[in-house]
Coordinates of C-alpha atoms in Angstrom, one line a residue:
Chain A
M20 CA 0.1 0.1 -0.1
T21 CA 1.4 3.4 -0.7
A22 CA 0.7 6.4 0.9
E23 CA -1.4 7.9 -1.6
T24 CA -4.0 4.9 -1.4
M25 CA -4.0 5.1 2.4
L26 CA -4.9 9.0 2.2
A27 CA -7.8 8.7 -0.5
P28 CA -10.7 8.0 1.7
A29 CA -9.6 11.1 4.0
A30 CA -9.2 12.9 0.8
A31 CA -12.7 12.1 -0.5
G32 CA -13.9 12.9 2.7
A33 CA -12.2 16.2 2.7
H34 CA -13.8 16.9 -0.9
R35 CA -17.2 16.1 0.0
R36 CA -16.7 18.4 3.0
A37 CA -15.6 21.5 0.8
W38 CA -18.6 20.4 -1.4
G39 CA -20.8 20.9 1.4
D40 CA -19.5 24.0 2.5
T41 CA -19.4 25.3 -0.8
A42 CA -23.2 24.5 -1.4
F43 CA -24.3 25.7 2.1
H44 CA -22.5 29.2 1.6
A45 CA -23.8 29.5 -1.8
L46 CA -27.3 28.7 -0.5
T47 CA -27.3 31.5 2.2
F48 CA -25.5 33.7 -0.1
F49 CA -28.5 33.5 -2.4
F50 CA -30.9 34.4 0.2
A51 CA -29.0 37.2 1.4
A52 CA -29.0 38.7 -1.9
G53 CA -32.7 38.1 -2.2
V54 CA -33.0 40.6 0.6
L55 CA -31.1 43.1 -1.9
L56 CA -33.5 41.8 -4.7
I57 CA -36.5 42.8 -2.7
L58 CA -35.2 46.4 -2.0
S59 CA -34.5 46.9 -5.5
G60 CA -37.6 45.4 -6.7
V61 CA -39.6 47.8 -4.6
I62 CA -37.6 50.7 -6.2
V63 CA -38.1 49.5 -9.8
A64 CA -41.7 48.5 -9.5
L65 CA -42.4 51.9 -7.9
I66 CA -41.0 53.9 -10.8
V67 CA -42.1 51.9 -13.6
G68 CA -45.6 52.3 -11.9
A69 CA -44.9 56.0 -11.3
L70 CA -43.8 56.7 -14.7
P71 CA -46.7 57.7 -16.7
A72 CA -48.2 60.4 -14.0
L73 CA -44.6 61.8 -13.9
E74 CA -44.4 61.8 -17.6
R75 CA -47.3 63.7 -17.7
F76 CA -47.1 66.2 -15.1
G77 CA -43.2 66.2 -14.4
F78 CA -41.9 68.0 -11.3
G79 CA -45.0 70.0 -11.1
F80 CA -46.5 66.6 -9.4
V81 CA -44.6 67.1 -6.2
V82 CA -45.6 71.0 -5.7
A83 CA -48.9 71.1 -7.7
D84 CA -52.1 71.3 -4.9
V85 CA -54.7 69.5 -7.0
W86 CA -56.2 66.3 -6.8
N87 CA -59.2 65.6 -9.3
P88 CA -60.0 62.6 -10.8
V89 CA -62.7 63.8 -12.8
T90 CA -60.6 66.0 -14.8
E91 CA -57.5 64.0 -14.6
K92 CA -55.2 66.5 -12.9
F93 CA -52.9 65.2 -9.8
G94 CA -50.5 66.6 -7.8
A95 CA -49.0 65.7 -4.8
L96 CA -48.6 68.5 -2.3
A97 CA -51.6 68.2 -0.2
P98 CA -50.7 64.6 0.8
I99 CA -47.1 65.4 1.2
Y100 CA -48.3 68.3 3.3
G101 CA -50.4 66.2 5.6
T102 CA -47.8 63.5 6.2
L103 CA -45.2 66.4 6.7
V104 CA -47.6 67.8 9.3
T105 CA -49.2 65.0 11.1
S106 CA -45.6 63.7 11.7
A107 CA -44.5 66.9 12.9
I108 CA -47.3 66.8 15.4
A109 CA -46.3 63.3 16.5
M110 CA -42.9 64.1 17.0
L111 CA -43.9 67.3 19.2
I112 CA -45.9 65.4 21.8
G113 CA -43.9 61.6 21.3
I114 CA -40.5 63.0 21.7
P115 CA -40.7 64.3 25.2
V116 CA -43.0 61.9 26.3
A117 CA -40.5 59.1 24.9
F118 CA -37.8 61.0 26.7
G119 CA -39.6 61.2 30.0
I120 CA -40.3 57.3 30.1
A121 CA -36.7 56.5 29.0
L122 CA -35.7 58.7 31.9
F123 CA -38.0 57.1 34.3
I124 CA -37.0 53.6 33.4
T125 CA -33.2 54.0 33.3
E126 CA -32.5 56.6 36.3
L127 CA -35.8 56.9 38.7
S128 CA -37.3 53.2 38.7
P129 CA -36.8 50.7 41.4
V130 CA -34.8 47.7 39.6
W131 CA -38.0 45.5 40.1
L132 CA -40.2 47.8 38.1
K133 CA -37.9 48.2 35.5
Q134 CA -38.7 45.3 32.9
P135 CA -42.3 45.2 33.4
L136 CA -42.6 48.9 32.7
A137 CA -40.3 48.2 29.6
T138 CA -42.1 45.4 28.6
M139 CA -45.6 47.3 28.7
I140 CA -44.5 50.4 27.0
E141 CA -42.9 47.8 24.4
L142 CA -46.4 46.4 24.0
L143 CA -47.9 49.5 22.7
A144 CA -45.6 48.7 19.7
A145 CA -47.1 45.4 19.2
I146 CA -50.8 46.6 19.0
P147 CA -51.4 46.9 15.3
S148 CA -52.2 50.0 13.8
I149 CA -55.7 49.2 12.5
I150 CA -56.6 48.6 16.3
Y151 CA -55.3 52.3 17.0
G152 CA -57.4 53.1 14.1
I153 CA -60.6 51.7 15.1
W154 CA -60.0 53.1 18.6
G155 CA -59.0 56.9 17.5
L156 CA -62.4 56.7 15.1
F157 CA -64.9 55.6 17.9
V158 CA -63.1 56.8 21.3
L159 CA -60.3 59.3 20.7
A160 CA -62.0 61.4 17.7
P161 CA -65.5 62.0 19.9
F162 CA -63.6 63.0 22.8
V163 CA -61.2 65.2 20.9
Q164 CA -64.3 67.0 19.2
E165 CA -66.0 67.4 22.7
Y166 CA -63.3 68.5 24.7
I167 CA -59.8 69.1 23.7
E168 CA -60.8 71.0 20.4
P169 CA -63.1 73.6 21.8
A170 CA -60.9 74.1 24.7
L171 CA -58.0 74.8 21.8
I172 CA -60.5 77.1 19.8
N173 CA -61.4 79.1 22.9
T174 CA -57.8 79.7 24.0
L175 CA -55.0 79.4 21.2
G176 CA -57.4 80.0 18.5
E177 CA -58.0 83.6 19.8
V178 CA -54.4 84.5 20.0
P179 CA -53.5 86.6 16.7
G180 CA -50.7 84.8 14.6
I181 CA -51.2 81.2 15.6
G182 CA -54.9 81.5 16.0
M183 CA -55.2 80.3 12.2
L184 CA -53.6 77.1 13.3
F185 CA -57.1 76.4 15.3
A186 CA -59.5 77.7 13.6
G187 CA -62.8 76.1 12.1
P188 CA -65.3 74.0 13.8
P189 CA -64.3 71.3 16.2
L190 CA -64.7 68.0 14.0
G191 CA -62.9 65.4 16.1
I192 CA -61.7 63.9 12.7
G193 CA -58.5 65.7 11.2
V194 CA -54.9 66.4 11.6
L195 CA -54.4 67.1 15.2
T196 CA -56.1 63.7 16.2
A197 CA -54.1 61.9 13.5
G198 CA -51.2 63.4 14.9
F199 CA -52.0 62.6 18.5
I200 CA -52.6 58.9 17.4
L201 CA -49.4 59.0 15.6
A202 CA -47.4 60.1 18.6
V203 CA -48.7 57.1 20.6
M204 CA -47.7 54.8 18.0
V205 CA -44.3 56.2 17.9
L206 CA -43.7 56.5 21.7
P207 CA -42.4 52.7 22.1
F208 CA -40.1 53.0 19.4
I209 CA -38.3 56.0 20.4
S210 CA -38.5 55.5 24.0
S211 CA -36.8 51.7 23.7
I212 CA -33.8 53.1 21.6
M213 CA -33.6 56.1 24.2
R214 CA -33.5 53.7 27.0
D215 CA -30.8 51.3 25.4
V216 CA -28.4 54.0 24.5
F217 CA -28.9 55.5 28.0
E218 CA -27.8 52.2 29.4
T219 CA -24.8 52.6 27.6
V220 CA -23.5 55.5 29.7
P221 CA -20.9 54.2 31.7
P222 CA -22.1 54.3 35.4
M223 CA -18.5 55.6 36.5
L224 CA -19.5 58.6 34.8
K225 CA -23.0 59.0 36.6
E226 CA -21.6 58.1 39.7
S227 CA -19.0 61.0 39.6
A228 CA -21.4 63.5 38.9
Y229 CA -23.7 62.5 41.5
G230 CA -20.8 62.3 44.0
L231 CA -20.3 65.9 43.1
G232 CA -23.5 66.6 44.3
A233 CA -25.4 66.8 41.1
T234 CA -29.0 66.4 41.0
T235 CA -30.7 63.6 38.4
T236 CA -31.8 66.4 36.0
E237 CA -28.3 67.6 36.0
V238 CA -26.7 64.2 35.4
V239 CA -29.2 63.4 32.7
W240 CA -28.9 66.9 31.2
Q241 CA -25.1 67.4 31.2
I242 CA -23.6 64.0 31.5
V243 CA -26.2 61.1 29.9
L244 CA -27.5 63.4 26.6
P245 CA -24.2 64.7 25.8
F246 CA -22.9 61.2 25.7
T247 CA -25.7 59.7 24.0
R248 CA -26.8 62.6 21.8
I249 CA -26.1 60.7 18.3
G250 CA -28.3 57.5 19.8
V251 CA -31.0 59.8 20.7
F252 CA -31.1 61.4 17.5
G253 CA -30.8 58.3 15.6
G254 CA -34.0 56.9 17.8
I255 CA -35.8 60.3 17.0
L256 CA -35.3 59.6 13.2
L257 CA -36.3 55.9 13.4
G258 CA -39.6 57.1 15.2
L259 CA -40.4 59.6 12.0
G260 CA -39.8 57.2 9.6
R261 CA -42.5 55.1 11.0
A262 CA -44.7 58.1 11.6
L263 CA -44.3 59.1 8.1
G264 CA -45.3 55.6 6.6
E265 CA -47.6 54.6 9.1
T266 CA -51.0 53.9 7.2
M267 CA -54.3 52.6 8.9
A268 CA -54.7 54.5 11.8
V269 CA -54.4 57.6 10.1
T270 CA -56.5 56.6 7.7
F271 CA -59.4 56.1 10.4
V272 CA -59.0 59.6 11.8
I273 CA -57.7 62.1 9.4
G274 CA -60.8 62.4 7.1
N275 CA -59.0 62.1 3.6
S276 CA -59.6 65.8 2.1
H277 CA -57.1 66.7 -0.7
H278 CA -57.1 70.5 0.7
I279 CA -54.4 72.1 2.2
T280 CA -56.0 74.0 5.7
A281 CA -53.7 76.1 7.9
S282 CA -55.8 74.9 10.7
I283 CA -54.8 71.5 12.0
L284 CA -58.4 70.9 13.5
Q285 CA -59.7 70.2 9.6
P286 CA -59.7 67.1 7.7
G287 CA -56.7 66.6 5.4
T288 CA -54.8 63.7 4.0
T289 CA -51.4 61.9 4.0
I290 CA -49.8 59.8 1.2
S291 CA -50.5 56.6 2.9
A292 CA -54.2 57.5 3.9
A293 CA -54.8 58.6 0.2
L294 CA -53.6 55.5 -1.0
A295 CA -55.3 53.1 1.4
N296 CA -58.8 54.9 0.7
E297 CA -58.3 55.6 -3.0
F298 CA -55.9 52.9 -4.4
T299 CA -58.7 49.9 -4.9
E300 CA -61.4 52.5 -6.1
A301 CA -59.2 54.5 -8.7
V302 CA -60.5 53.9 -12.1
G303 CA -57.8 55.1 -15.3
D304 CA -54.2 54.5 -15.5
L305 CA -53.4 58.1 -14.7
Y306 CA -55.3 58.1 -11.5
L307 CA -53.5 54.8 -10.5
S308 CA -50.2 56.0 -11.7
S309 CA -50.6 59.3 -9.7
L310 CA -51.1 57.1 -6.7
I311 CA -48.1 55.1 -6.9
A312 CA -46.2 58.1 -7.6
L313 CA -47.2 59.4 -4.2
G314 CA -45.9 55.8 -2.8
L315 CA -42.9 56.6 -4.5
I316 CA -42.5 60.1 -3.0
L317 CA -43.3 58.3 0.3
F318 CA -40.3 55.6 -0.2
V319 CA -38.0 58.0 -1.0
I320 CA -38.7 60.5 2.3
T321 CA -38.7 57.3 4.6
F322 CA -35.8 55.8 3.1
I323 CA -33.9 59.0 3.6
V324 CA -34.8 59.3 7.2
L325 CA -34.4 55.8 8.0
A326 CA -30.7 55.7 6.2
I327 CA -29.6 58.6 8.4
A328 CA -31.0 56.8 11.3
K329 CA -29.2 53.7 10.3
L330 CA -25.9 55.4 10.0
L331 CA -26.0 57.1 13.0
L332 CA -26.9 54.2 15.0
I333 CA -24.1 52.0 13.3
R334 CA -21.5 54.8 14.0
L335 CA -22.6 54.8 17.7
E336 CA -22.3 50.8 17.8
K337 CA -18.8 51.2 15.9
Q338 CA -18.1 53.9 18.8
A339 CA -19.1 51.2 21.6
G340 CA -17.4 48.4 19.9
R341 CA -13.8 50.4 20.1
Chain B
M8 CA -28.7 78.5 49.5
Q9 CA -30.9 79.9 46.9
V10 CA -29.0 78.2 44.2
Y11 CA -29.4 75.0 46.0
A12 CA -32.9 75.1 46.5
R13 CA -33.8 76.1 42.7
R14 CA -31.5 73.0 41.5
R15 CA -33.7 70.5 43.8
L16 CA -37.3 72.5 42.9
V17 CA -36.0 71.8 39.1
N18 CA -34.9 68.5 39.8
Y19 CA -38.3 67.7 41.3
I20 CA -40.3 69.1 38.5
V21 CA -38.5 67.4 35.8
I22 CA -38.9 64.0 38.3
A23 CA -42.3 64.8 38.2
L24 CA -42.7 65.5 34.4
S25 CA -41.2 62.1 33.9
F26 CA -43.5 60.2 36.3
V27 CA -46.4 61.9 34.1
A28 CA -44.9 60.7 30.9
T29 CA -44.8 57.2 31.9
G30 CA -48.1 57.4 33.3
F31 CA -49.2 58.8 29.7
G32 CA -47.5 56.0 28.2
L33 CA -49.5 53.3 30.3
L34 CA -52.5 55.1 30.2
W35 CA -52.8 54.5 26.5
L36 CA -52.2 50.6 26.4
V37 CA -54.8 50.5 29.3
L38 CA -57.3 52.6 27.7
V39 CA -57.0 51.0 24.4
L40 CA -57.0 47.4 25.7
S41 CA -60.3 48.3 28.0
T42 CA -62.4 49.9 25.2
L43 CA -61.4 46.7 23.1
L44 CA -62.5 44.4 26.1
I45 CA -65.5 46.7 26.4
N46 CA -66.6 46.7 23.0
G47 CA -65.5 43.3 21.6
V48 CA -66.8 41.0 24.2
S49 CA -70.2 41.5 23.6
A50 CA -69.2 40.7 19.8
I51 CA -67.8 37.3 21.0
T52 CA -70.8 34.8 20.1
P53 CA -70.4 30.9 18.5
S54 CA -71.8 32.6 15.6
L55 CA -68.5 35.2 15.1
F56 CA -66.9 32.1 14.4
M57 CA -69.2 29.8 12.3
Q58 CA -71.1 32.3 10.1
M59 CA -69.9 34.1 7.5
T60 CA -69.2 38.1 7.0
P61 CA -72.7 39.6 6.4
P62 CA -74.4 41.9 3.9
P63 CA -75.0 45.2 5.2
G64 CA -77.7 45.3 8.2
S65 CA -77.7 41.7 8.8
S66 CA -76.1 39.7 11.4
G67 CA -73.3 37.0 10.8
G68 CA -70.0 36.1 11.7
L69 CA -66.2 36.4 10.3
L70 CA -65.5 32.9 9.9
N71 CA -64.0 33.3 6.4
A72 CA -61.9 36.3 7.6
I73 CA -60.6 34.2 10.1
A74 CA -59.7 31.1 7.9
G75 CA -58.4 33.6 5.2
S76 CA -55.9 35.2 7.9
L77 CA -54.8 32.1 9.1
A78 CA -54.3 30.5 5.6
M79 CA -52.1 34.1 4.4
T80 CA -50.5 33.9 7.4
A81 CA -49.4 30.5 7.5
I82 CA -48.3 30.6 4.1
A83 CA -46.4 33.8 4.4
T84 CA -44.7 32.3 7.5
A85 CA -43.6 29.2 5.4
I86 CA -41.9 31.5 2.7
G87 CA -40.9 34.1 5.0
T88 CA -39.2 32.0 7.7
P89 CA -36.7 29.6 5.7
T90 CA -35.6 32.8 3.7
G91 CA -34.9 35.0 6.6
I92 CA -33.0 32.3 8.5
L93 CA -30.8 31.3 5.6
A94 CA -30.2 35.1 4.9
G95 CA -29.8 35.9 8.4
T96 CA -27.1 32.7 8.9
F97 CA -25.2 34.2 5.9
L98 CA -24.8 37.5 7.7
A99 CA -23.6 35.9 11.0
E100 CA -21.6 33.1 9.6
Y101 CA -20.1 34.4 6.3
A102 CA -20.1 38.1 6.4
R103 CA -19.7 39.0 9.8
A104 CA -17.3 41.7 8.7
S105 CA -17.2 41.9 5.1
R106 CA -18.3 45.2 3.2
F107 CA -21.2 42.9 1.2
G108 CA -22.4 41.9 4.8
E109 CA -22.8 45.5 6.1
F110 CA -24.9 46.4 3.0
V111 CA -27.3 43.7 3.3
R112 CA -27.7 44.3 6.9
F113 CA -28.3 48.0 6.3
V114 CA -30.6 47.2 3.6
N115 CA -32.5 44.9 5.7
D116 CA -32.8 47.2 8.7
I117 CA -34.5 49.5 6.1
L118 CA -36.7 47.1 5.0
L119 CA -37.7 46.3 8.5
S120 CA -38.8 49.8 9.0
A121 CA -40.2 50.7 5.7
P122 CA -43.8 51.4 5.5
S123 CA -45.8 48.3 4.9
I124 CA -48.1 50.1 2.6
I125 CA -45.2 50.2 0.3
V126 CA -45.0 46.8 0.4
G127 CA -48.3 46.7 -0.9
L128 CA -47.7 48.7 -3.7
F129 CA -44.8 46.5 -4.8
V130 CA -46.5 43.3 -4.6
Y131 CA -49.6 45.0 -6.6
E132 CA -47.2 45.9 -9.5
L133 CA -45.5 42.4 -9.2
M134 CA -48.2 40.0 -9.2
V135 CA -51.7 41.7 -9.3
V136 CA -51.0 43.6 -12.5
R137 CA -49.4 40.5 -13.9
M138 CA -52.0 37.9 -13.0
G139 CA -54.6 40.4 -13.8
H140 CA -56.8 39.9 -10.4
F141 CA -56.2 40.3 -6.7
S142 CA -55.4 36.9 -4.9
A143 CA -54.4 35.5 -1.6
W144 CA -51.3 34.4 -3.3
A145 CA -50.2 38.1 -3.5
G146 CA -51.7 38.6 0.1
A147 CA -49.3 35.9 1.3
V148 CA -46.4 37.1 -0.5
A149 CA -46.7 40.6 0.6
L150 CA -47.0 39.7 4.3
A151 CA -43.7 37.3 3.6
I152 CA -41.9 40.2 2.6
I153 CA -42.7 41.5 6.0
V154 CA -41.7 38.6 7.7
V155 CA -38.2 38.3 6.3
P156 CA -36.3 41.2 7.6
V157 CA -37.8 40.4 11.1
V158 CA -36.4 36.6 10.9
V159 CA -33.1 38.0 9.3
R160 CA -32.2 40.4 11.8
T161 CA -33.2 37.8 14.9
T162 CA -31.6 34.9 13.5
E163 CA -28.4 36.8 12.9
D164 CA -28.6 38.5 16.9
M165 CA -29.0 34.9 18.0
L166 CA -26.5 33.1 15.9
R167 CA -24.1 36.1 17.1
L168 CA -24.6 35.1 20.7
V169 CA -23.4 31.5 20.3
P170 CA -20.4 31.1 22.2
A171 CA -17.2 30.7 20.0
T172 CA -16.1 27.6 22.3
L173 CA -18.9 25.7 20.8
R174 CA -18.3 25.9 17.5
E175 CA -14.5 25.0 18.0
A176 CA -15.1 21.9 19.9
A177 CA -17.4 20.7 16.9
V178 CA -14.6 21.6 14.3
A179 CA -12.0 20.0 16.5
L180 CA -14.3 16.8 15.9
G181 CA -13.9 17.3 12.4
A182 CA -17.3 18.7 11.3
P183 CA -17.1 20.5 8.2
K184 CA -18.5 24.6 8.9
W185 CA -22.2 24.0 7.3
K186 CA -22.5 21.1 10.0
V187 CA -21.5 23.1 13.1
I188 CA -23.8 25.6 11.6
V189 CA -26.9 23.5 11.3
M190 CA -26.2 21.0 14.0
V191 CA -24.6 23.0 17.0
A192 CA -25.2 26.8 16.2
Y193 CA -28.9 26.1 15.0
R194 CA -29.6 24.2 17.7
A195 CA -28.0 26.5 20.4
A196 CA -30.0 29.5 19.2
M197 CA -33.2 27.6 18.7
Q198 CA -35.1 29.3 21.2
G199 CA -34.1 32.9 19.9
M200 CA -34.5 32.1 16.4
L201 CA -38.2 30.8 17.6
T202 CA -38.9 34.0 19.5
G203 CA -38.0 36.2 16.1
V204 CA -40.3 34.0 14.2
L205 CA -43.0 34.4 16.5
L206 CA -42.8 38.1 16.7
A207 CA -42.7 38.2 12.8
V208 CA -45.9 36.4 13.0
A209 CA -47.5 38.8 15.6
R210 CA -46.6 41.5 13.3
I211 CA -48.1 40.0 10.2
S212 CA -51.2 39.1 11.8
G213 CA -52.5 42.7 12.4
E214 CA -50.8 44.1 9.1
T215 CA -54.0 45.4 6.8
A216 CA -52.1 48.1 4.3
P217 CA -50.2 45.5 2.2
L218 CA -53.6 43.1 2.1
L219 CA -55.4 46.0 0.7
F220 CA -54.2 46.0 -2.8
T221 CA -53.3 42.3 -2.9
A222 CA -55.7 39.9 -1.2
L223 CA -58.4 42.5 -1.4
N224 CA -61.2 41.1 0.4
N225 CA -64.0 38.4 -0.1
Q226 CA -67.5 38.6 1.5
F227 CA -67.8 34.7 0.8
W228 CA -66.0 31.8 1.6
S229 CA -63.1 30.9 -0.6
G230 CA -60.7 28.1 -0.8
D231 CA -58.7 29.5 -3.9
L232 CA -55.5 31.0 -3.4
N233 CA -56.1 32.9 -6.8
A234 CA -58.9 34.9 -6.0
P235 CA -59.7 37.6 -3.4
M236 CA -59.5 36.3 0.0
A237 CA -61.5 37.6 3.0
N238 CA -59.1 38.6 6.0
L239 CA -59.5 39.7 9.5
P240 CA -57.8 43.4 9.0
V241 CA -59.5 44.5 6.1
V242 CA -63.1 43.4 7.1
I243 CA -62.1 45.3 10.4
F244 CA -61.3 48.5 8.1
Q245 CA -64.4 47.9 5.9
F246 CA -66.7 47.2 8.9
A247 CA -65.7 49.7 11.2
M248 CA -65.9 52.8 8.8
S249 CA -69.3 51.6 7.6
P250 CA -72.2 53.2 9.1
Y251 CA -73.9 50.0 9.9
A252 CA -74.3 49.2 13.7
D253 CA -73.9 45.1 13.2
W254 CA -70.7 45.5 10.9
Q255 CA -69.3 48.0 13.6
T256 CA -69.9 45.3 16.1
L257 CA -68.2 42.7 14.2
A258 CA -65.4 45.0 13.4
W259 CA -65.1 45.3 17.3
G260 CA -64.9 41.7 17.9
G261 CA -62.7 41.2 15.1
A262 CA -60.2 43.7 16.7
L263 CA -60.4 41.8 20.2
L264 CA -59.6 38.7 18.4
I265 CA -56.5 39.8 16.9
T266 CA -55.3 42.0 19.6
A267 CA -55.8 39.1 21.8
A268 CA -53.8 36.8 19.5
I269 CA -50.9 39.2 19.2
L270 CA -50.7 39.9 22.8
L271 CA -50.5 36.1 23.3
L272 CA -47.8 35.8 20.4
N273 CA -45.6 38.5 22.1
I274 CA -45.7 36.9 25.3
T275 CA -44.8 33.6 24.7
A276 CA -41.9 34.8 22.8
R277 CA -40.9 37.1 25.4
T278 CA -41.2 34.2 27.8
L279 CA -39.2 32.2 25.4
A280 CA -36.6 34.6 25.0
A281 CA -35.9 34.9 28.7
W282 CA -36.2 31.3 29.1
S283 CA -33.4 30.7 26.8
S284 CA -31.5 33.6 28.2
F285 CA -31.6 31.9 31.8
R286 CA -30.3 28.9 30.4
Q287 CA -27.2 30.2 29.0

């Protein structure tokens, strides 16, 4: 027996092994590439679908405030405006509250309460948006109409300058109610990221500040926030990305009106609400294509916001790893 | 002494506001869940599970919608889970530090938070337009696209937690890499990966937007995956927005069903995750 024949079985085993590894590697690679394929597919499908409308209206589609299915004149300004305003209201309410919750859980809560509290806030994110929608329509909107909007009209509505923001009759259904529901929906996302990044502050830093006699507030403002500002900002953007694209909850309570009004008490529409309300009923290729063009605009806006958020959070992870 | 008093006052105010914020957050959870219970419980009757969705103004149930939701969720999970696990495996095992891996991870995170209505539009263009009609298949594919990024993310995270010593032990015994992954790493990360799948199922159970333009809705029982199929979220949307009291009651019943199922899935997933981390 030569050395060569003695080694043969082992070599065959090694060969088989290499083959199995190559195959498995290729298989997993194929599916990872599939993830890229999904995103590129989304982009291509939206562009192809939006092309007829974009060819017809050009860049004017983005800035035109007209939505008339009868004369087939479409412009995206009202939905874009509604999307931005509802998200702005959501952020205005959501950020401070999320910050308060994160502050409470990381700095003030007794240890035994931390986990249950965090879980309960995260369950807010588990409730599907259609539930927020049905709840907003039947419970929140009547409440807002009865109590909150009359109060706003009678106080802030009287103030010159900002009064026009609170003009008109209290309808319950409208931009303000939609923004309010969005605020509750993005709360858990923002607060859980804030909590995560607050936990990354080295205890030594905080203890040093406490040791010098700083109050909790001062520790948070002067130690925790400067240390975590990138992560906090990333979390806020992630929440904003959610708010911009949220569909069902908004569709229930915004009233679907393609008119831009200064008053946040009046009905409006957002890109996603317009899609949800009109897509299956749209007749005519141009109408359908205009709706898909709205979807493309929404995708571009959320993509930019989410990409910035992700890049910030990745940078933070690398810093922490170093 | 005055400075000290002011600092303390500011601190108390901030702490009080933080209490209020937490209470505000919890209040919503309590409010939403209690309204659901109050309005939904009276709608939960045997006929809800035994009868089809009614025409306006008459009573009925949600049987076809429940069955449709279960069918599409099952198909979506069956497509999305293996896809997500294999892609996640690639990221954790073959592309931990590579540029390509980083890019896929980034794209996956974008998909994870991308608006679900966009996924609906994509599948509409991809399947509904080509096939010429709405179908349960299109709905299931849209839901599967939402499952994939969730499973990719959790699979990768869980595989990364598997201790290197475990892999080294298997490699030292002569196991090829694919065997180490499938027989050692997968087993060690099993609970965590299962948690991811459960969370993904919970997420798609309530998704409405991607089904609006894909599965559409169907007032009748349909076992045909090539035809529009009724599903709970879209039925809830349609019934809740309608002026008919019977329909609205059914919508509340469906909403309670979905929420109960989702909370159950979430709690199971969390318990599983806690249990697995306890064992490690």
